């Protein structure tokens, strides 16, 4: 869909659904108190087409959310228990950022309009850079589509957060702030895993990471969430609409009833102010339900 998260354009038979509630979800939980908050971009930072405005009041009941993105180890427990195969595995390829590529001989092509994204055969959640790469257990799982994230939630007795829940948890009670910690990046810029250098050719890795970072890197926000912005985009339950905020209900909004793509939140290690200023609390984007890339993951809330 964008420089950050290309859509797959793939087609395959849907994967069988796991048994509901059969699994164990081991991620630490963070309590978010009931509250009203101002949702949306109060600084006019966003891309108009993303629909981050108008700022509007939202009231949510209390809920609990994962302290971290779902990790490779967590997702492995799911696939081991169920035999589930992700969309990337069934399609036979997924989108890999060119600097993360480990198997040049497995490149099937470059994605239209975003040549830094490569369609790589054998790239999946367990092999993020290609078939010879091995995913690290304490990193966020990537190359998971919305369908895959939803299947994990069914198995674990969880659900994906609504877009409003995600933003509320990321803000951690700081009204109208750009980031989970406030309005400004620290002087060294290293409060979040984002791109440093010249995109898309050179990442200096000044923050320590070229691609994903372990889920408990940097500092948690005021509620205890680790890396709600940067590192990886996170799937939400809602269908995406750029005009939804103008018609959103105040109480516990859950997005449009239909749509062509699902909301993703938080930006990723590829974000930088020069072209993709989406590692902000209010930033939103979207992708199709079967798309998978090396910078999209998810976290869950209690069902």
PDB file of C-alpha atoms in Angstrom:
ATOM      1  CA  UNK A   1       0.000   0.000   0.000  1.00  0.00           C
ATOM      2  CA  UNK A   2       2.890   2.435   0.597  1.00  0.00           C
ATOM      3  CA  UNK A   3       6.625   2.857   0.851  1.00  0.00           C
ATOM      4  CA  UNK A   4       6.292   1.348   4.305  1.00  0.00           C
ATOM      5  CA  UNK A   5       4.013  -1.642   3.749  1.00  0.00           C
ATOM      6  CA  UNK A   6       3.447  -2.948   0.214  1.00  0.00           C
ATOM      7  CA  UNK A   7       0.287  -4.865  -0.548  1.00  0.00           C
ATOM      8  CA  UNK A   8       0.724  -8.418  -1.738  1.00  0.00           C
ATOM      9  CA  UNK A   9      -1.757  -8.752  -4.593  1.00  0.00           C
ATOM     10  CA  UNK A  10      -1.741 -12.483  -3.861  1.00  0.00           C
ATOM     11  CA  UNK A  11      -4.531 -15.027  -3.932  1.00  0.00           C
ATOM     12  CA  UNK A  12      -4.835 -18.394  -2.240  1.00  0.00           C
ATOM     13  CA  UNK A  13      -7.360 -20.583  -0.471  1.00  0.00           C
ATOM     14  CA  UNK A  14      -8.031 -19.419   3.112  1.00  0.00           C
ATOM     15  CA  UNK A  15      -6.200 -21.238   5.892  1.00  0.00           C
ATOM     16  CA  UNK A  16      -8.245 -23.473   8.197  1.00  0.00           C
ATOM     17  CA  UNK A  17      -9.223 -21.760  11.464  1.00  0.00           C
ATOM     18  CA  UNK A  18      -7.519 -22.930  14.679  1.00  0.00           C
ATOM     19  CA  UNK A  19      -9.600 -24.242  17.582  1.00  0.00           C
ATOM     20  CA  UNK A  20     -10.860 -21.188  19.518  1.00  0.00           C
ATOM     21  CA  UNK A  21      -9.250 -20.616  22.905  1.00  0.00           C
ATOM     22  CA  UNK A  22      -7.075 -23.721  22.754  1.00  0.00           C
ATOM     23  CA  UNK A  23      -3.749 -21.961  23.246  1.00  0.00           C
ATOM     24  CA  UNK A  24      -1.800 -20.240  25.993  1.00  0.00           C
ATOM     25  CA  UNK A  25      -0.924 -16.562  25.600  1.00  0.00           C
ATOM     26  CA  UNK A  26       2.165 -15.860  27.696  1.00  0.00           C
ATOM     27  CA  UNK A  27       2.772 -12.156  27.058  1.00  0.00           C
ATOM     28  CA  UNK A  28       2.699  -9.787  30.042  1.00  0.00           C
ATOM     29  CA  UNK A  29      -0.494  -7.747  30.256  1.00  0.00           C
ATOM     30  CA  UNK A  30      -0.798  -3.988  30.765  1.00  0.00           C
ATOM     31  CA  UNK A  31      -3.918  -2.460  32.285  1.00  0.00           C
ATOM     32  CA  UNK A  32      -5.359   0.589  30.530  1.00  0.00           C
ATOM     33  CA  UNK A  33      -7.889   2.453  32.698  1.00  0.00           C
ATOM     34  CA  UNK A  34     -11.293   3.575  31.477  1.00  0.00           C
ATOM     35  CA  UNK A  35     -11.001   7.087  30.083  1.00  0.00           C
ATOM     36  CA  UNK A  36     -11.923   9.711  27.539  1.00  0.00           C
ATOM     37  CA  UNK A  37      -9.149  10.961  25.289  1.00  0.00           C
ATOM     38  CA  UNK A  38      -8.607  13.126  22.213  1.00  0.00           C
ATOM     39  CA  UNK A  39      -7.939  10.781  19.290  1.00  0.00           C
ATOM     40  CA  UNK A  40      -6.174  12.014  16.176  1.00  0.00           C
ATOM     41  CA  UNK A  41      -3.418  14.309  14.969  1.00  0.00           C
ATOM     42  CA  UNK A  42      -3.377  17.527  17.010  1.00  0.00           C
ATOM     43  CA  UNK A  43      -0.169  18.794  15.346  1.00  0.00           C
ATOM     44  CA  UNK A  44      -1.125  18.547  11.660  1.00  0.00           C
ATOM     45  CA  UNK A  45       1.810  16.179  11.129  1.00  0.00           C
ATOM     46  CA  UNK A  46       0.008  13.557   9.125  1.00  0.00           C
ATOM     47  CA  UNK A  47      -0.596  12.818   5.479  1.00  0.00           C
ATOM     48  CA  UNK A  48      -4.082  14.023   4.574  1.00  0.00           C
ATOM     49  CA  UNK A  49      -4.970  10.784   2.806  1.00  0.00           C
ATOM     50  CA  UNK A  50      -4.316   8.824   6.014  1.00  0.00           C
ATOM     51  CA  UNK A  51      -7.306  10.485   7.685  1.00  0.00           C
ATOM     52  CA  UNK A  52      -5.709  11.360  11.031  1.00  0.00           C
ATOM     53  CA  UNK A  53      -8.105  14.270  11.552  1.00  0.00           C
ATOM     54  CA  UNK A  54     -10.371  15.648  12.863  1.00  0.00           C
ATOM     55  CA  UNK A  55      -9.255  15.212  16.452  1.00  0.00           C
ATOM     56  CA  UNK A  56     -12.280  13.781  18.235  1.00  0.00           C
ATOM     57  CA  UNK A  57     -13.238  12.624  21.704  1.00  0.00           C
ATOM     58  CA  UNK A  58     -13.324   8.891  22.347  1.00  0.00           C
ATOM     59  CA  UNK A  59     -14.481   7.156  25.521  1.00  0.00           C
ATOM     60  CA  UNK A  60     -13.231   3.642  26.266  1.00  0.00           C
ATOM     61  CA  UNK A  61     -13.907   1.177  29.053  1.00  0.00           C
ATOM     62  CA  UNK A  62     -10.891  -0.333  30.821  1.00  0.00           C
ATOM     63  CA  UNK A  63      -9.028  -3.070  28.954  1.00  0.00           C
ATOM     64  CA  UNK A  64      -5.794  -5.018  29.018  1.00  0.00           C
ATOM     65  CA  UNK A  65      -3.249  -5.174  26.205  1.00  0.00           C
ATOM     66  CA  UNK A  66       0.026  -6.958  25.517  1.00  0.00           C
ATOM     67  CA  UNK A  67       3.069  -5.163  26.897  1.00  0.00           C
ATOM     68  CA  UNK A  68       4.964  -6.115  23.727  1.00  0.00           C
ATOM     69  CA  UNK A  69       4.362  -7.136  20.176  1.00  0.00           C
ATOM     70  CA  UNK A  70       3.793 -10.862  19.753  1.00  0.00           C
ATOM     71  CA  UNK A  71       7.248 -12.398  19.484  1.00  0.00           C
ATOM     72  CA  UNK A  72       8.685 -15.051  17.214  1.00  0.00           C
ATOM     73  CA  UNK A  73       8.685 -17.444  20.183  1.00  0.00           C
ATOM     74  CA  UNK A  74       5.015 -16.736  20.914  1.00  0.00           C
ATOM     75  CA  UNK A  75       4.041 -17.292  17.303  1.00  0.00           C
ATOM     76  CA  UNK A  76       6.101 -20.475  17.103  1.00  0.00           C
ATOM     77  CA  UNK A  77       4.128 -21.896  20.044  1.00  0.00           C
ATOM     78  CA  UNK A  78       0.969 -21.272  18.027  1.00  0.00           C
ATOM     79  CA  UNK A  79       2.201 -22.856  14.800  1.00  0.00           C
ATOM     80  CA  UNK A  80       3.695 -25.826  16.653  1.00  0.00           C
ATOM     81  CA  UNK A  81       0.447 -26.506  18.471  1.00  0.00           C
ATOM     82  CA  UNK A  82      -1.813 -26.076  15.447  1.00  0.00           C
ATOM     83  CA  UNK A  83       0.233 -26.762  12.318  1.00  0.00           C
ATOM     84  CA  UNK A  84      -0.988 -23.407  11.030  1.00  0.00           C
ATOM     85  CA  UNK A  85       0.650 -22.119   7.858  1.00  0.00           C
ATOM     86  CA  UNK A  86       0.732 -18.401   7.291  1.00  0.00           C
ATOM     87  CA  UNK A  87      -0.318 -16.627   4.124  1.00  0.00           C
ATOM     88  CA  UNK A  88       3.356 -16.078   3.247  1.00  0.00           C
ATOM     89  CA  UNK A  89       4.072 -19.811   3.574  1.00  0.00           C
ATOM     90  CA  UNK A  90       1.073 -20.790   1.468  1.00  0.00           C
ATOM     91  CA  UNK A  91       1.755 -18.175  -1.203  1.00  0.00           C
ATOM     92  CA  UNK A  92       5.442 -19.112  -1.230  1.00  0.00           C
ATOM     93  CA  UNK A  93       6.856 -15.594  -0.862  1.00  0.00           C
ATOM     94  CA  UNK A  94       6.693 -12.378   1.119  1.00  0.00           C
ATOM     95  CA  UNK A  95       7.980  -8.791   0.925  1.00  0.00           C
ATOM     96  CA  UNK A  96      11.532  -8.227   2.227  1.00  0.00           C
ATOM     97  CA  UNK A  97      13.239  -4.842   2.479  1.00  0.00           C
ATOM     98  CA  UNK A  98      16.316  -4.943   0.252  1.00  0.00           C
ATOM     99  CA  UNK A  99      18.856  -4.384   3.065  1.00  0.00           C
ATOM    100  CA  UNK A 100      17.389  -7.337   4.988  1.00  0.00           C
ATOM    101  CA  UNK A 101      17.752  -9.760   2.076  1.00  0.00           C
ATOM    102  CA  UNK A 102      19.796 -12.905   2.827  1.00  0.00           C
ATOM    103  CA  UNK A 103      19.109 -14.947  -0.326  1.00  0.00           C
ATOM    104  CA  UNK A 104      19.614 -12.926  -3.528  1.00  0.00           C
ATOM    105  CA  UNK A 105      18.956 -16.000  -5.652  1.00  0.00           C
ATOM    106  CA  UNK A 106      15.402 -16.235  -4.263  1.00  0.00           C
ATOM    107  CA  UNK A 107      14.221 -12.790  -5.392  1.00  0.00           C
ATOM    108  CA  UNK A 108      11.168 -13.197  -7.598  1.00  0.00           C
ATOM    109  CA  UNK A 109      10.852  -9.498  -8.377  1.00  0.00           C
ATOM    110  CA  UNK A 110      10.603  -5.954  -7.081  1.00  0.00           C
ATOM    111  CA  UNK A 111       7.270  -4.570  -5.981  1.00  0.00           C
ATOM    112  CA  UNK A 112       5.767  -1.962  -8.286  1.00  0.00           C
ATOM    113  CA  UNK A 113       6.372   1.611  -7.148  1.00  0.00           C
ATOM    114  CA  UNK A 114       8.549   0.592  -4.179  1.00  0.00           C
ATOM    115  CA  UNK A 115      11.691  -1.023  -5.631  1.00  0.00           C
ATOM    116  CA  UNK A 116      13.286  -1.327  -2.187  1.00  0.00           C
ATOM    117  CA  UNK A 117      10.725  -4.032  -1.444  1.00  0.00           C
ATOM    118  CA  UNK A 118      11.563  -7.440  -2.908  1.00  0.00           C
ATOM    119  CA  UNK A 119       9.271 -10.393  -3.390  1.00  0.00           C
ATOM    120  CA  UNK A 120      11.372 -13.187  -1.888  1.00  0.00           C
ATOM    121  CA  UNK A 121      10.533 -16.877  -2.234  1.00  0.00           C
ATOM    122  CA  UNK A 122      10.748 -18.661   1.103  1.00  0.00           C
ATOM    123  CA  UNK A 123      10.579 -15.493   3.226  1.00  0.00           C
ATOM    124  CA  UNK A 124       8.151 -15.984   6.099  1.00  0.00           C
ATOM    125  CA  UNK A 125       7.770 -15.492   9.856  1.00  0.00           C
ATOM    126  CA  UNK A 126      10.529 -18.020  10.629  1.00  0.00           C
ATOM    127  CA  UNK A 127      12.833 -16.784   7.833  1.00  0.00           C
ATOM    128  CA  UNK A 128      12.428 -12.998   7.677  1.00  0.00           C
ATOM    129  CA  UNK A 129      15.263 -12.235   5.235  1.00  0.00           C
ATOM    130  CA  UNK A 130      14.833 -15.332   3.104  1.00  0.00           C
ATOM    131  CA  UNK A 131      15.043 -19.116   3.535  1.00  0.00           C
ATOM    132  CA  UNK A 132      18.595 -19.078   4.957  1.00  0.00           C
ATOM    133  CA  UNK A 133      17.686 -16.511   7.640  1.00  0.00           C
ATOM    134  CA  UNK A 134      16.491 -17.555  11.098  1.00  0.00           C
ATOM    135  CA  UNK A 135      14.081 -15.405  13.079  1.00  0.00           C
ATOM    136  CA  UNK A 136      15.150 -14.471  16.622  1.00  0.00           C
ATOM    137  CA  UNK A 137      12.827 -15.541  19.424  1.00  0.00           C
ATOM    138  CA  UNK A 138      12.757 -12.215  21.294  1.00  0.00           C
ATOM    139  CA  UNK A 139      12.052 -10.113  18.206  1.00  0.00           C
ATOM    140  CA  UNK A 140       8.548  -9.270  16.999  1.00  0.00           C
ATOM    141  CA  UNK A 141       7.117 -11.783  14.602  1.00  0.00           C
ATOM    142  CA  UNK A 142       6.853 -10.318  11.091  1.00  0.00           C
ATOM    143  CA  UNK A 143       5.662 -11.578   7.706  1.00  0.00           C
ATOM    144  CA  UNK A 144       2.271 -12.155   9.321  1.00  0.00           C
ATOM    145  CA  UNK A 145      -0.849 -10.993   7.532  1.00  0.00           C
ATOM    146  CA  UNK A 146      -4.010  -9.743   9.241  1.00  0.00           C
ATOM    147  CA  UNK A 147      -5.458 -13.178   8.567  1.00  0.00           C
ATOM    148  CA  UNK A 148      -2.527 -14.791  10.383  1.00  0.00           C
ATOM    149  CA  UNK A 149      -2.756 -12.412  13.342  1.00  0.00           C
ATOM    150  CA  UNK A 150      -6.488 -13.080  13.584  1.00  0.00           C
ATOM    151  CA  UNK A 151      -5.889 -16.844  13.552  1.00  0.00           C
ATOM    152  CA  UNK A 152      -3.420 -16.485  16.438  1.00  0.00           C
ATOM    153  CA  UNK A 153      -6.014 -14.456  18.360  1.00  0.00           C
ATOM    154  CA  UNK A 154      -8.695 -17.119  17.863  1.00  0.00           C
ATOM    155  CA  UNK A 155      -6.346 -19.828  19.139  1.00  0.00           C
ATOM    156  CA  UNK A 156      -5.183 -17.770  22.124  1.00  0.00           C
ATOM    157  CA  UNK A 157      -8.659 -16.529  23.090  1.00  0.00           C
ATOM    158  CA  UNK A 158      -7.573 -12.954  22.338  1.00  0.00           C
ATOM    159  CA  UNK A 159      -8.444 -10.313  19.761  1.00  0.00           C
ATOM    160  CA  UNK A 160      -6.701  -7.573  17.857  1.00  0.00           C
ATOM    161  CA  UNK A 161      -7.085  -4.133  19.445  1.00  0.00           C
ATOM    162  CA  UNK A 162      -9.487  -1.648  17.992  1.00  0.00           C
ATOM    163  CA  UNK A 163      -7.746   1.342  16.490  1.00  0.00           C
ATOM    164  CA  UNK A 164      -9.024   3.488  19.368  1.00  0.00           C
ATOM    165  CA  UNK A 165      -7.706   1.028  21.964  1.00  0.00           C
ATOM    166  CA  UNK A 166      -4.328   0.973  20.246  1.00  0.00           C
ATOM    167  CA  UNK A 167      -3.988   4.766  20.231  1.00  0.00           C
ATOM    168  CA  UNK A 168      -5.222   5.114  23.798  1.00  0.00           C
ATOM    169  CA  UNK A 169      -2.677   2.566  25.016  1.00  0.00           C
ATOM    170  CA  UNK A 170       0.145   4.184  23.028  1.00  0.00           C
ATOM    171  CA  UNK A 171      -0.643   7.650  24.424  1.00  0.00           C
ATOM    172  CA  UNK A 172      -0.529   6.344  28.006  1.00  0.00           C
ATOM    173  CA  UNK A 173      -2.530   9.267  29.373  1.00  0.00           C
ATOM    174  CA  UNK A 174      -0.426  12.008  27.737  1.00  0.00           C
ATOM    175  CA  UNK A 175      -3.015  14.133  25.899  1.00  0.00           C
ATOM    176  CA  UNK A 176      -2.369  15.081  22.270  1.00  0.00           C
ATOM    177  CA  UNK A 177       1.327  14.190  22.344  1.00  0.00           C
ATOM    178  CA  UNK A 178       3.167  13.133  19.200  1.00  0.00           C
ATOM    179  CA  UNK A 179       4.955  10.188  20.773  1.00  0.00           C
ATOM    180  CA  UNK A 180       4.357   7.861  23.710  1.00  0.00           C
ATOM    181  CA  UNK A 181       6.827   9.912  25.787  1.00  0.00           C
ATOM    182  CA  UNK A 182       5.997  13.485  24.670  1.00  0.00           C
ATOM    183  CA  UNK A 183       6.292  15.820  21.686  1.00  0.00           C
ATOM    184  CA  UNK A 184       9.989  15.644  20.823  1.00  0.00           C
ATOM    185  CA  UNK A 185      12.582  13.023  20.024  1.00  0.00           C
ATOM    186  CA  UNK A 186      15.550  12.987  22.411  1.00  0.00           C
ATOM    187  CA  UNK A 187      18.702  14.715  21.160  1.00  0.00           C
ATOM    188  CA  UNK A 188      20.235  11.419  20.007  1.00  0.00           C
ATOM    189  CA  UNK A 189      16.921  10.253  18.521  1.00  0.00           C
ATOM    190  CA  UNK A 190      17.287   6.842  20.123  1.00  0.00           C
ATOM    191  CA  UNK A 191      13.989   6.430  21.952  1.00  0.00           C
ATOM    192  CA  UNK A 192      12.578   4.332  19.134  1.00  0.00           C
ATOM    193  CA  UNK A 193      13.721   1.948  16.404  1.00  0.00           C
ATOM    194  CA  UNK A 194      13.425   3.992  13.203  1.00  0.00           C
ATOM    195  CA  UNK A 195      15.553   4.647  10.128  1.00  0.00           C
ATOM    196  CA  UNK A 196      18.797   6.586  10.482  1.00  0.00           C
ATOM    197  CA  UNK A 197      20.686   7.570   7.369  1.00  0.00           C
ATOM    198  CA  UNK A 198      19.669   8.013   3.756  1.00  0.00           C
ATOM    199  CA  UNK A 199      16.524   6.098   2.859  1.00  0.00           C
ATOM    200  CA  UNK A 200      16.439   3.610   1.199  1.00  0.00           C
ATOM    201  CA  UNK A 201      20.143   3.154   0.510  1.00  0.00           C
ATOM    202  CA  UNK A 202      21.976   3.441   3.809  1.00  0.00           C
ATOM    203  CA  UNK A 203      20.950   2.848   7.394  1.00  0.00           C
ATOM    204  CA  UNK A 204      23.669   3.874   9.842  1.00  0.00           C
ATOM    205  CA  UNK A 205      22.066   1.766  12.590  1.00  0.00           C
ATOM    206  CA  UNK A 206      22.964   4.504  15.062  1.00  0.00           C
ATOM    207  CA  UNK A 207      20.202   3.204  17.336  1.00  0.00           C
ATOM    208  CA  UNK A 208      21.696  -0.301  17.173  1.00  0.00           C
ATOM    209  CA  UNK A 209      19.326  -1.858  14.644  1.00  0.00           C
ATOM    210  CA  UNK A 210      19.007  -2.072  10.857  1.00  0.00           C
ATOM    211  CA  UNK A 211      15.751  -4.031  10.984  1.00  0.00           C
ATOM    212  CA  UNK A 212      13.759  -5.291  13.985  1.00  0.00           C
ATOM    213  CA  UNK A 213      14.851  -4.861  17.589  1.00  0.00           C
ATOM    214  CA  UNK A 214      14.018  -7.173  20.493  1.00  0.00           C
ATOM    215  CA  UNK A 215      10.550  -6.331  21.781  1.00  0.00           C
ATOM    216  CA  UNK A 216      11.857  -5.032  25.119  1.00  0.00           C
ATOM    217  CA  UNK A 217      14.261  -2.474  23.667  1.00  0.00           C
ATOM    218  CA  UNK A 218      14.344   1.233  24.577  1.00  0.00           C
ATOM    219  CA  UNK A 219      11.917   2.279  27.358  1.00  0.00           C
ATOM    220  CA  UNK A 220       8.243   1.413  27.918  1.00  0.00           C
ATOM    221  CA  UNK A 221       5.633   4.164  27.956  1.00  0.00           C
ATOM    222  CA  UNK A 222       3.721   5.314  31.015  1.00  0.00           C
ATOM    223  CA  UNK A 223       1.354   2.348  30.916  1.00  0.00           C
ATOM    224  CA  UNK A 224       4.164  -0.156  30.378  1.00  0.00           C
ATOM    225  CA  UNK A 225       3.895  -0.757  26.615  1.00  0.00           C
ATOM    226  CA  UNK A 226       7.190  -1.425  24.871  1.00  0.00           C
ATOM    227  CA  UNK A 227       7.655   0.094  21.401  1.00  0.00           C
ATOM    228  CA  UNK A 228       4.114   0.909  20.376  1.00  0.00           C
ATOM    229  CA  UNK A 229       5.767   3.166  17.786  1.00  0.00           C
ATOM    230  CA  UNK A 230       8.694   2.187  15.594  1.00  0.00           C
ATOM    231  CA  UNK A 231      10.098  -1.327  15.250  1.00  0.00           C
ATOM    232  CA  UNK A 232       7.071  -2.907  13.484  1.00  0.00           C
ATOM    233  CA  UNK A 233       3.666  -1.837  12.278  1.00  0.00           C
ATOM    234  CA  UNK A 234       0.881  -3.487  14.270  1.00  0.00           C
ATOM    235  CA  UNK A 235      -2.393  -4.773  12.877  1.00  0.00           C
ATOM    236  CA  UNK A 236      -5.671  -3.520  14.355  1.00  0.00           C
ATOM    237  CA  UNK A 237      -9.132  -5.058  14.118  1.00  0.00           C
ATOM    238  CA  UNK A 238     -10.723  -2.144  12.245  1.00  0.00           C
ATOM    239  CA  UNK A 239     -11.371  -1.699   8.567  1.00  0.00           C
ATOM    240  CA  UNK A 240      -9.622   1.434   7.307  1.00  0.00           C
ATOM    241  CA  UNK A 241     -11.390   4.539   6.046  1.00  0.00           C
ATOM    242  CA  UNK A 242      -9.750   7.959   5.631  1.00  0.00           C
ATOM    243  CA  UNK A 243     -13.049   9.689   6.505  1.00  0.00           C
ATOM    244  CA  UNK A 244     -14.046   7.575   9.509  1.00  0.00           C
ATOM    245  CA  UNK A 245     -12.929  10.097  12.141  1.00  0.00           C
ATOM    246  CA  UNK A 246     -15.560  12.605  10.967  1.00  0.00           C
ATOM    247  CA  UNK A 247     -18.315  10.090  11.711  1.00  0.00           C
ATOM    248  CA  UNK A 248     -16.824   8.024  14.536  1.00  0.00           C
ATOM    249  CA  UNK A 249     -19.033   7.402  17.577  1.00  0.00           C
ATOM    250  CA  UNK A 250     -17.707   8.688  20.878  1.00  0.00           C
ATOM    251  CA  UNK A 251     -18.130   5.447  22.806  1.00  0.00           C
ATOM    252  CA  UNK A 252     -15.761   2.559  22.050  1.00  0.00           C
ATOM    253  CA  UNK A 253     -15.558   2.985  18.239  1.00  0.00           C
ATOM    254  CA  UNK A 254     -14.737  -0.126  16.221  1.00  0.00           C
ATOM    255  CA  UNK A 255     -14.256   1.315  12.717  1.00  0.00           C
ATOM    256  CA  UNK A 256     -16.353   1.009   9.550  1.00  0.00           C
ATOM    257  CA  UNK A 257     -18.474  -2.083   9.017  1.00  0.00           C
ATOM    258  CA  UNK A 258     -16.716  -2.935   5.746  1.00  0.00           C
ATOM    259  CA  UNK A 259     -13.609  -1.981   3.829  1.00  0.00           C
ATOM    260  CA  UNK A 260     -10.847  -3.040   1.488  1.00  0.00           C
ATOM    261  CA  UNK A 261      -7.941  -2.927   3.957  1.00  0.00           C
ATOM    262  CA  UNK A 262      -7.281  -3.136   7.679  1.00  0.00           C
ATOM    263  CA  UNK A 263      -5.698  -0.468   9.860  1.00  0.00           C
ATOM    264  CA  UNK A 264      -2.040  -0.743  10.831  1.00  0.00           C
ATOM    265  CA  UNK A 265      -0.514   1.436  13.524  1.00  0.00           C
ATOM    266  CA  UNK A 266       2.803   2.607  14.948  1.00  0.00           C
ATOM    267  CA  UNK A 267       5.203   2.797  12.013  1.00  0.00           C
ATOM    268  CA  UNK A 268       8.343   0.667  11.811  1.00  0.00           C
ATOM    269  CA  UNK A 269      12.118   0.529  11.581  1.00  0.00           C
ATOM    270  CA  UNK A 270      11.774   2.014   8.075  1.00  0.00           C
ATOM    271  CA  UNK A 271      10.132   5.249   9.207  1.00  0.00           C
ATOM    272  CA  UNK A 272      11.960   8.574   9.024  1.00  0.00           C
ATOM    273  CA  UNK A 273      10.765  12.180   8.997  1.00  0.00           C
ATOM    274  CA  UNK A 274      12.116  12.669   5.482  1.00  0.00           C
ATOM    275  CA  UNK A 275       9.453  10.444   3.881  1.00  0.00           C
ATOM    276  CA  UNK A 276       7.394   8.368   6.326  1.00  0.00           C
ATOM    277  CA  UNK A 277       6.649  10.315   9.481  1.00  0.00           C
ATOM    278  CA  UNK A 278       4.376   7.623  10.886  1.00  0.00           C
ATOM    279  CA  UNK A 279       6.082   6.602  14.118  1.00  0.00           C
ATOM    280  CA  UNK A 280       3.587   8.776  16.003  1.00  0.00           C
ATOM    281  CA  UNK A 281       0.644   8.044  18.300  1.00  0.00           C
ATOM    282  CA  UNK A 282      -1.852   9.438  15.784  1.00  0.00           C
ATOM    283  CA  UNK A 283      -0.305   7.979  12.620  1.00  0.00           C
ATOM    284  CA  UNK A 284      -2.320   5.413  10.726  1.00  0.00           C
ATOM    285  CA  UNK A 285      -2.012   3.429   7.548  1.00  0.00           C
ATOM    286  CA  UNK A 286      -3.557   0.277   6.111  1.00  0.00           C
ATOM    287  CA  UNK A 287      -2.960  -2.893   4.175  1.00  0.00           C
ATOM    288  CA  UNK A 288      -4.942  -5.750   2.682  1.00  0.00           C
ATOM    289  CA  UNK A 289      -5.750  -8.704   4.923  1.00  0.00           C
ATOM    290  CA  UNK A 290      -3.448 -11.162   3.117  1.00  0.00           C
ATOM    291  CA  UNK A 291      -0.409  -8.863   2.855  1.00  0.00           C
ATOM    292  CA  UNK A 292       2.753  -9.724   4.749  1.00  0.00           C
ATOM    293  CA  UNK A 293       6.030  -7.858   4.976  1.00  0.00           C
ATOM    294  CA  UNK A 294       9.208  -7.808   7.009  1.00  0.00           C
ATOM    295  CA  UNK A 295       7.983  -4.843   9.075  1.00  0.00           C
ATOM    296  CA  UNK A 296       4.411  -5.785  10.071  1.00  0.00           C
ATOM    297  CA  UNK A 297       3.499  -7.590  13.279  1.00  0.00           C
ATOM    298  CA  UNK A 298       0.792  -7.306  15.951  1.00  0.00           C
ATOM    299  CA  UNK A 299      -0.127  -7.239  19.626  1.00  0.00           C
ATOM    300  CA  UNK A 300      -3.383  -8.380  21.196  1.00  0.00           C
ATOM    301  CA  UNK A 301      -5.974  -7.422  23.796  1.00  0.00           C
ATOM    302  CA  UNK A 302      -8.107  -9.572  26.078  1.00  0.00           C
ATOM    303  CA  UNK A 303     -11.194 -10.912  24.337  1.00  0.00           C
TER     304      UNK A 303
END
